[in-house]
């Protein structure tokens, strides 16, 4: 397995200007550049963002079909989308790694953010480290891929 799909859910396209006191000042393009600089040349990274649940599920299905590892920030879908959870379950039940990431620590925020319906089917979860959550997720993904 030599490719990783990094999927970002709703409102994450606004990073940089969206509540910077919570999510930091890096844009999603900055995070993508950081990850591309981190990845070895022979590891293919695909980076996607959508505000649309069906499109997001389509990305997850593509990862299953292509045998890719997945790093996903499902954003608000984390807390209530059983459809996204079911799609993520297909990844891990196919034996592919899936890491759930969050910039903020949802457990230190409003009550509705304390529950993730995705975590139970993820390989692991990284949260609360700002943009570094993605960097840590990619580091761990490389370990899971035997690199
Ligand atoms: C988030 C946390 C979610 O609660 C929120 O809806 C987001 C971003 C994070 O990365 O901290 O959109 O997933």
mmCIF file with all atom_site columns, C-alpha atoms and ligand atoms in Angstrom:
data_model
loop_
_atom_site.group_PDB
_atom_site.id
_atom_site.type_symbol
_atom_site.label_atom_id
_atom_site.label_alt_id
_atom_site.label_comp_id
_atom_site.label_asym_id
_atom_site.label_entity_id
_atom_site.label_seq_id
_atom_site.pdbx_PDB_ins_code
_atom_site.Cartn_x
_atom_site.Cartn_y
_atom_site.Cartn_z
_atom_site.occupancy
_atom_site.B_iso_or_equiv
_atom_site.pdbx_formal_charge
_atom_site.auth_seq_id
_atom_site.auth_comp_id
_atom_site.auth_asym_id
_atom_site.auth_atom_id
_atom_site.pdbx_PDB_model_num
ATOM   1   C CA . UNK A 1 1   ? 0.000   0.000  0.000  1.00 0.00 ? 1   UNK A CA 1
ATOM   2   C CA . UNK A 1 2   ? 1.649   3.221  -1.093 1.00 0.00 ? 2   UNK A CA 1
ATOM   3   C CA . UNK A 1 3   ? -1.103  5.799  -1.106 1.00 0.00 ? 3   UNK A CA 1
ATOM   4   C CA . UNK A 1 4   ? -2.994  7.736  1.517  1.00 0.00 ? 4   UNK A CA 1
ATOM   5   C CA . UNK A 1 5   ? -6.217  9.678  1.099  1.00 0.00 ? 5   UNK A CA 1
ATOM   6   C CA . UNK A 1 6   ? -6.577  12.666 3.429  1.00 0.00 ? 6   UNK A CA 1
ATOM   7   C CA . UNK A 1 7   ? -10.226 13.674 3.651  1.00 0.00 ? 7   UNK A CA 1
ATOM   8   C CA . UNK A 1 8   ? -11.546 16.870 5.213  1.00 0.00 ? 8   UNK A CA 1
ATOM   9   C CA . UNK A 1 9   ? -15.184 17.485 5.983  1.00 0.00 ? 9   UNK A CA 1
ATOM   10  C CA . UNK A 1 10  ? -17.444 20.539 6.153  1.00 0.00 ? 10  UNK A CA 1
ATOM   11  C CA . UNK A 1 11  ? -16.132 24.028 6.893  1.00 0.00 ? 11  UNK A CA 1
ATOM   12  C CA . UNK A 1 12  ? -12.508 22.882 6.897  1.00 0.00 ? 12  UNK A CA 1
ATOM   13  C CA . UNK A 1 13  ? -12.017 24.669 3.585  1.00 0.00 ? 13  UNK A CA 1
ATOM   14  C CA . UNK A 1 14  ? -12.307 27.850 5.669  1.00 0.00 ? 14  UNK A CA 1
ATOM   15  C CA . UNK A 1 15  ? -9.330  27.078 7.908  1.00 0.00 ? 15  UNK A CA 1
ATOM   16  C CA . UNK A 1 16  ? -7.075  30.074 8.381  1.00 0.00 ? 16  UNK A CA 1
ATOM   17  C CA . UNK A 1 17  ? -9.974  32.464 8.794  1.00 0.00 ? 17  UNK A CA 1
ATOM   18  C CA . UNK A 1 18  ? -12.427 30.175 10.602 1.00 0.00 ? 18  UNK A CA 1
ATOM   19  C CA . UNK A 1 19  ? -12.295 30.708 14.388 1.00 0.00 ? 19  UNK A CA 1
ATOM   20  C CA . UNK A 1 20  ? -8.464  30.911 14.410 1.00 0.00 ? 20  UNK A CA 1
ATOM   21  C CA . UNK A 1 21  ? -8.453  30.927 18.222 1.00 0.00 ? 21  UNK A CA 1
ATOM   22  C CA . UNK A 1 22  ? -9.754  27.338 18.033 1.00 0.00 ? 22  UNK A CA 1
ATOM   23  C CA . UNK A 1 23  ? -8.418  26.004 14.735 1.00 0.00 ? 23  UNK A CA 1
ATOM   24  C CA . UNK A 1 24  ? -5.216  28.014 14.267 1.00 0.00 ? 24  UNK A CA 1
ATOM   25  C CA . UNK A 1 25  ? -4.015  30.212 11.456 1.00 0.00 ? 25  UNK A CA 1
ATOM   26  C CA . UNK A 1 26  ? -2.969  27.616 8.885  1.00 0.00 ? 26  UNK A CA 1
ATOM   27  C CA . UNK A 1 27  ? -5.176  27.207 5.847  1.00 0.00 ? 27  UNK A CA 1
ATOM   28  C CA . UNK A 1 28  ? -6.013  23.762 4.502  1.00 0.00 ? 28  UNK A CA 1
ATOM   29  C CA . UNK A 1 29  ? -3.621  24.473 1.615  1.00 0.00 ? 29  UNK A CA 1
ATOM   30  C CA . UNK A 1 30  ? -0.875  25.158 4.204  1.00 0.00 ? 30  UNK A CA 1
ATOM   31  C CA . UNK A 1 31  ? -1.641  21.834 5.902  1.00 0.00 ? 31  UNK A CA 1
ATOM   32  C CA . UNK A 1 32  ? -1.546  20.054 2.554  1.00 0.00 ? 32  UNK A CA 1
ATOM   33  C CA . UNK A 1 33  ? 1.879   21.585 1.767  1.00 0.00 ? 33  UNK A CA 1
ATOM   34  C CA . UNK A 1 34  ? 3.164   20.574 5.204  1.00 0.00 ? 34  UNK A CA 1
ATOM   35  C CA . UNK A 1 35  ? 2.064   16.959 4.654  1.00 0.00 ? 35  UNK A CA 1
ATOM   36  C CA . UNK A 1 36  ? 3.464   16.820 1.116  1.00 0.00 ? 36  UNK A CA 1
ATOM   37  C CA . UNK A 1 37  ? 6.822   18.020 2.479  1.00 0.00 ? 37  UNK A CA 1
ATOM   38  C CA . UNK A 1 38  ? 6.658   15.350 5.205  1.00 0.00 ? 38  UNK A CA 1
ATOM   39  C CA . UNK A 1 39  ? 5.753   12.401 2.963  1.00 0.00 ? 39  UNK A CA 1
ATOM   40  C CA . UNK A 1 40  ? 8.478   10.345 1.301  1.00 0.00 ? 40  UNK A CA 1
ATOM   41  C CA . UNK A 1 41  ? 8.588   10.706 -2.500 1.00 0.00 ? 41  UNK A CA 1
ATOM   42  C CA . UNK A 1 42  ? 7.272   7.178  -3.065 1.00 0.00 ? 42  UNK A CA 1
ATOM   43  C CA . UNK A 1 43  ? 4.156   7.705  -0.949 1.00 0.00 ? 43  UNK A CA 1
ATOM   44  C CA . UNK A 1 44  ? 1.257   9.140  -2.936 1.00 0.00 ? 44  UNK A CA 1
ATOM   45  C CA . UNK A 1 45  ? -0.919  11.593 -1.017 1.00 0.00 ? 45  UNK A CA 1
ATOM   46  C CA . UNK A 1 46  ? -4.345  12.609 -2.233 1.00 0.00 ? 46  UNK A CA 1
ATOM   47  C CA . UNK A 1 47  ? -5.913  15.515 -0.393 1.00 0.00 ? 47  UNK A CA 1
ATOM   48  C CA . UNK A 1 48  ? -9.653  16.257 -0.535 1.00 0.00 ? 48  UNK A CA 1
ATOM   49  C CA . UNK A 1 49  ? -12.141 18.582 1.158  1.00 0.00 ? 49  UNK A CA 1
ATOM   50  C CA . UNK A 1 50  ? -15.895 18.697 0.786  1.00 0.00 ? 50  UNK A CA 1
ATOM   51  C CA . UNK A 1 51  ? -18.826 20.238 2.613  1.00 0.00 ? 51  UNK A CA 1
ATOM   52  C CA . UNK A 1 52  ? -21.095 17.539 1.186  1.00 0.00 ? 52  UNK A CA 1
ATOM   53  C CA . UNK A 1 53  ? -21.789 14.270 3.014  1.00 0.00 ? 53  UNK A CA 1
ATOM   54  C CA . UNK A 1 54  ? -22.445 12.194 -0.115 1.00 0.00 ? 54  UNK A CA 1
ATOM   55  C CA . UNK A 1 55  ? -19.248 13.418 -1.771 1.00 0.00 ? 55  UNK A CA 1
ATOM   56  C CA . UNK A 1 56  ? -17.304 12.635 1.391  1.00 0.00 ? 56  UNK A CA 1
ATOM   57  C CA . UNK A 1 57  ? -18.708 9.102  1.400  1.00 0.00 ? 57  UNK A CA 1
ATOM   58  C CA . UNK A 1 58  ? -17.707 8.763  -2.245 1.00 0.00 ? 58  UNK A CA 1
ATOM   59  C CA . UNK A 1 59  ? -14.095 9.577  -1.316 1.00 0.00 ? 59  UNK A CA 1
ATOM   60  C CA . UNK A 1 60  ? -14.143 6.904  1.391  1.00 0.00 ? 60  UNK A CA 1
ATOM   61  C CA . UNK A 1 61  ? -15.565 4.341  -1.069 1.00 0.00 ? 61  UNK A CA 1
ATOM   62  C CA . UNK A 1 62  ? -12.785 5.204  -3.532 1.00 0.00 ? 62  UNK A CA 1
ATOM   63  C CA . UNK A 1 63  ? -10.183 4.605  -0.818 1.00 0.00 ? 63  UNK A CA 1
ATOM   64  C CA . UNK A 1 64  ? -11.660 1.153  -0.134 1.00 0.00 ? 64  UNK A CA 1
ATOM   65  C CA . UNK A 1 65  ? -11.702 0.266  -3.840 1.00 0.00 ? 65  UNK A CA 1
ATOM   66  C CA . UNK A 1 66  ? -8.152  1.540  -4.379 1.00 0.00 ? 66  UNK A CA 1
ATOM   67  C CA . UNK A 1 67  ? -6.767  0.015  -1.150 1.00 0.00 ? 67  UNK A CA 1
ATOM   68  C CA . UNK A 1 68  ? -5.621  3.334  0.302  1.00 0.00 ? 68  UNK A CA 1
ATOM   69  C CA . UNK A 1 69  ? -4.984  4.286  3.915  1.00 0.00 ? 69  UNK A CA 1
ATOM   70  C CA . UNK A 1 70  ? -7.283  7.060  5.114  1.00 0.00 ? 70  UNK A CA 1
ATOM   71  C CA . UNK A 1 71  ? -6.677  10.069 7.347  1.00 0.00 ? 71  UNK A CA 1
ATOM   72  C CA . UNK A 1 72  ? -10.018 11.752 7.934  1.00 0.00 ? 72  UNK A CA 1
ATOM   73  C CA . UNK A 1 73  ? -11.222 14.851 9.735  1.00 0.00 ? 73  UNK A CA 1
ATOM   74  C CA . UNK A 1 74  ? -14.989 14.361 9.428  1.00 0.00 ? 74  UNK A CA 1
ATOM   75  C CA . UNK A 1 75  ? -15.535 17.779 11.116 1.00 0.00 ? 75  UNK A CA 1
ATOM   76  C CA . UNK A 1 76  ? -19.135 18.169 12.355 1.00 0.00 ? 76  UNK A CA 1
ATOM   77  C CA . UNK A 1 77  ? -20.144 14.855 10.694 1.00 0.00 ? 77  UNK A CA 1
ATOM   78  C CA . UNK A 1 78  ? -18.005 13.219 13.402 1.00 0.00 ? 78  UNK A CA 1
ATOM   79  C CA . UNK A 1 79  ? -20.718 13.782 15.937 1.00 0.00 ? 79  UNK A CA 1
ATOM   80  C CA . UNK A 1 80  ? -23.811 12.505 14.154 1.00 0.00 ? 80  UNK A CA 1
ATOM   81  C CA . UNK A 1 81  ? -23.265 10.916 10.745 1.00 0.00 ? 81  UNK A CA 1
ATOM   82  C CA . UNK A 1 82  ? -23.903 7.189  10.938 1.00 0.00 ? 82  UNK A CA 1
ATOM   83  C CA . UNK A 1 83  ? -23.497 7.112  7.156  1.00 0.00 ? 83  UNK A CA 1
ATOM   84  C CA . UNK A 1 84  ? -19.914 8.386  7.449  1.00 0.00 ? 84  UNK A CA 1
ATOM   85  C CA . UNK A 1 85  ? -19.291 5.922  10.264 1.00 0.00 ? 85  UNK A CA 1
ATOM   86  C CA . UNK A 1 86  ? -20.553 3.040  8.119  1.00 0.00 ? 86  UNK A CA 1
ATOM   87  C CA . UNK A 1 87  ? -18.331 4.138  5.228  1.00 0.00 ? 87  UNK A CA 1
ATOM   88  C CA . UNK A 1 88  ? -15.318 4.349  7.571  1.00 0.00 ? 88  UNK A CA 1
ATOM   89  C CA . UNK A 1 89  ? -16.137 0.859  8.880  1.00 0.00 ? 89  UNK A CA 1
ATOM   90  C CA . UNK A 1 90  ? -15.723 -0.447 5.328  1.00 0.00 ? 90  UNK A CA 1
ATOM   91  C CA . UNK A 1 91  ? -12.152 0.869  5.316  1.00 0.00 ? 91  UNK A CA 1
ATOM   92  C CA . UNK A 1 92  ? -11.028 -0.835 8.508  1.00 0.00 ? 92  UNK A CA 1
ATOM   93  C CA . UNK A 1 93  ? -12.986 -4.015 7.835  1.00 0.00 ? 93  UNK A CA 1
ATOM   94  C CA . UNK A 1 94  ? -11.094 -4.225 4.519  1.00 0.00 ? 94  UNK A CA 1
ATOM   95  C CA . UNK A 1 95  ? -7.894  -4.259 6.597  1.00 0.00 ? 95  UNK A CA 1
ATOM   96  C CA . UNK A 1 96  ? -6.942  -0.699 5.632  1.00 0.00 ? 96  UNK A CA 1
ATOM   97  C CA . UNK A 1 97  ? -5.850  1.807  8.290  1.00 0.00 ? 97  UNK A CA 1
ATOM   98  C CA . UNK A 1 98  ? -8.092  4.786  9.054  1.00 0.00 ? 98  UNK A CA 1
ATOM   99  C CA . UNK A 1 99  ? -6.963  7.552  11.389 1.00 0.00 ? 99  UNK A CA 1
ATOM   100 C CA . UNK A 1 100 ? -9.514  10.098 12.654 1.00 0.00 ? 100 UNK A CA 1
ATOM   101 C CA . UNK A 1 101 ? -7.989  13.539 13.272 1.00 0.00 ? 101 UNK A CA 1
ATOM   102 C CA . UNK A 1 102 ? -9.194  16.761 14.844 1.00 0.00 ? 102 UNK A CA 1
ATOM   103 C CA . UNK A 1 103 ? -7.426  20.084 15.158 1.00 0.00 ? 103 UNK A CA 1
ATOM   104 C CA . UNK A 1 104 ? -9.188  20.962 18.401 1.00 0.00 ? 104 UNK A CA 1
ATOM   105 C CA . UNK A 1 105 ? -9.869  18.718 21.372 1.00 0.00 ? 105 UNK A CA 1
ATOM   106 C CA . UNK A 1 106 ? -13.630 18.185 21.030 1.00 0.00 ? 106 UNK A CA 1
ATOM   107 C CA . UNK A 1 107 ? -13.796 16.787 24.587 1.00 0.00 ? 107 UNK A CA 1
ATOM   108 C CA . UNK A 1 108 ? -12.843 20.182 26.017 1.00 0.00 ? 108 UNK A CA 1
ATOM   109 C CA . UNK A 1 109 ? -15.608 21.909 24.033 1.00 0.00 ? 109 UNK A CA 1
ATOM   110 C CA . UNK A 1 110 ? -19.409 21.822 23.856 1.00 0.00 ? 110 UNK A CA 1
ATOM   111 C CA . UNK A 1 111 ? -21.131 18.642 25.006 1.00 0.00 ? 111 UNK A CA 1
ATOM   112 C CA . UNK A 1 112 ? -22.392 17.738 21.524 1.00 0.00 ? 112 UNK A CA 1
ATOM   113 C CA . UNK A 1 113 ? -18.766 17.426 20.380 1.00 0.00 ? 113 UNK A CA 1
ATOM   114 C CA . UNK A 1 114 ? -17.873 14.885 23.074 1.00 0.00 ? 114 UNK A CA 1
ATOM   115 C CA . UNK A 1 115 ? -19.261 11.969 21.106 1.00 0.00 ? 115 UNK A CA 1
ATOM   116 C CA . UNK A 1 116 ? -17.650 10.710 17.899 1.00 0.00 ? 116 UNK A CA 1
ATOM   117 C CA . UNK A 1 117 ? -19.663 8.126  16.004 1.00 0.00 ? 117 UNK A CA 1
ATOM   118 C CA . UNK A 1 118 ? -16.558 7.464  13.877 1.00 0.00 ? 118 UNK A CA 1
ATOM   119 C CA . UNK A 1 119 ? -13.954 6.657  16.561 1.00 0.00 ? 119 UNK A CA 1
ATOM   120 C CA . UNK A 1 120 ? -15.349 3.179  17.222 1.00 0.00 ? 120 UNK A CA 1
ATOM   121 C CA . UNK A 1 121 ? -14.465 2.043  13.707 1.00 0.00 ? 121 UNK A CA 1
ATOM   122 C CA . UNK A 1 122 ? -11.185 3.985  13.362 1.00 0.00 ? 122 UNK A CA 1
ATOM   123 C CA . UNK A 1 123 ? -7.780  2.379  13.729 1.00 0.00 ? 123 UNK A CA 1
ATOM   124 C CA . UNK A 1 124 ? -6.894  5.289  16.005 1.00 0.00 ? 124 UNK A CA 1
ATOM   125 C CA . UNK A 1 125 ? -7.686  8.894  16.814 1.00 0.00 ? 125 UNK A CA 1
ATOM   126 C CA . UNK A 1 126 ? -5.455  11.987 17.131 1.00 0.00 ? 126 UNK A CA 1
ATOM   127 C CA . UNK A 1 127 ? -6.939  15.204 18.427 1.00 0.00 ? 127 UNK A CA 1
ATOM   128 C CA . UNK A 1 128 ? -6.144  18.528 20.009 1.00 0.00 ? 128 UNK A CA 1
ATOM   129 C CA . UNK A 1 129 ? -2.774  19.365 18.452 1.00 0.00 ? 129 UNK A CA 1
ATOM   130 C CA . UNK A 1 130 ? -3.887  21.855 15.823 1.00 0.00 ? 130 UNK A CA 1
ATOM   131 C CA . UNK A 1 131 ? -2.334  21.305 12.393 1.00 0.00 ? 131 UNK A CA 1
ATOM   132 C CA . UNK A 1 132 ? 0.176   18.990 14.076 1.00 0.00 ? 132 UNK A CA 1
ATOM   133 C CA . UNK A 1 133 ? -2.667  16.465 14.500 1.00 0.00 ? 133 UNK A CA 1
ATOM   134 C CA . UNK A 1 134 ? -2.361  15.852 10.743 1.00 0.00 ? 134 UNK A CA 1
ATOM   135 C CA . UNK A 1 135 ? 1.437   15.608 10.917 1.00 0.00 ? 135 UNK A CA 1
ATOM   136 C CA . UNK A 1 136 ? 1.198   13.087 13.755 1.00 0.00 ? 136 UNK A CA 1
ATOM   137 C CA . UNK A 1 137 ? -1.457  11.142 11.847 1.00 0.00 ? 137 UNK A CA 1
ATOM   138 C CA . UNK A 1 138 ? 0.767   10.918 8.769  1.00 0.00 ? 138 UNK A CA 1
ATOM   139 C CA . UNK A 1 139 ? 3.713   9.781  10.902 1.00 0.00 ? 139 UNK A CA 1
ATOM   140 C CA . UNK A 1 140 ? 1.566   7.026  12.412 1.00 0.00 ? 140 UNK A CA 1
ATOM   141 C CA . UNK A 1 141 ? 0.078   6.142  9.024  1.00 0.00 ? 141 UNK A CA 1
ATOM   142 C CA . UNK A 1 142 ? 3.600   5.554  7.700  1.00 0.00 ? 142 UNK A CA 1
ATOM   143 C CA . UNK A 1 143 ? 4.270   3.235  10.634 1.00 0.00 ? 143 UNK A CA 1
ATOM   144 C CA . UNK A 1 144 ? 1.030   1.363  9.946  1.00 0.00 ? 144 UNK A CA 1
ATOM   145 C CA . UNK A 1 145 ? 2.045   1.039  6.287  1.00 0.00 ? 145 UNK A CA 1
ATOM   146 C CA . UNK A 1 146 ? 5.366   -0.477 7.406  1.00 0.00 ? 146 UNK A CA 1
ATOM   147 C CA . UNK A 1 147 ? 7.550   2.508  6.498  1.00 0.00 ? 147 UNK A CA 1
HETATM 148 C C1 . LIG B 2 .   ? -13.158 19.514 14.230 1.00 0.00 ? 1   LIG B C1 1
HETATM 149 C C2 . LIG B 2 .   ? -14.002 19.459 15.505 1.00 0.00 ? 1   LIG B C2 1
HETATM 150 C C3 . LIG B 2 .   ? -15.485 19.379 15.166 1.00 0.00 ? 1   LIG B C3 1
HETATM 151 O O1 . LIG B 2 .   ? -16.265 19.390 16.365 1.00 0.00 ? 1   LIG B O1 1
HETATM 152 C C4 . LIG B 2 .   ? -15.900 20.578 14.345 1.00 0.00 ? 1   LIG B C4 1
HETATM 153 O O2 . LIG B 2 .   ? -17.254 20.436 13.935 1.00 0.00 ? 1   LIG B O2 1
HETATM 154 C C5 . LIG B 2 .   ? -15.032 20.824 13.165 1.00 0.00 ? 1   LIG B C5 1
HETATM 155 C C6 . LIG B 2 .   ? -13.588 20.644 13.319 1.00 0.00 ? 1   LIG B C6 1
HETATM 156 C C7 . LIG B 2 .   ? -11.666 19.718 14.540 1.00 0.00 ? 1   LIG B C7 1
HETATM 157 O O3 . LIG B 2 .   ? -10.856 19.457 13.671 1.00 0.00 ? 1   LIG B O3 1
HETATM 158 O O4 . LIG B 2 .   ? -11.315 20.168 15.646 1.00 0.00 ? 1   LIG B O4 1
HETATM 159 O O5 . LIG B 2 .   ? -15.477 21.259 12.118 1.00 0.00 ? 1   LIG B O5 1
HETATM 160 O O6 . LIG B 2 .   ? -13.294 18.273 13.554 1.00 0.00 ? 1   LIG B O6 1
#
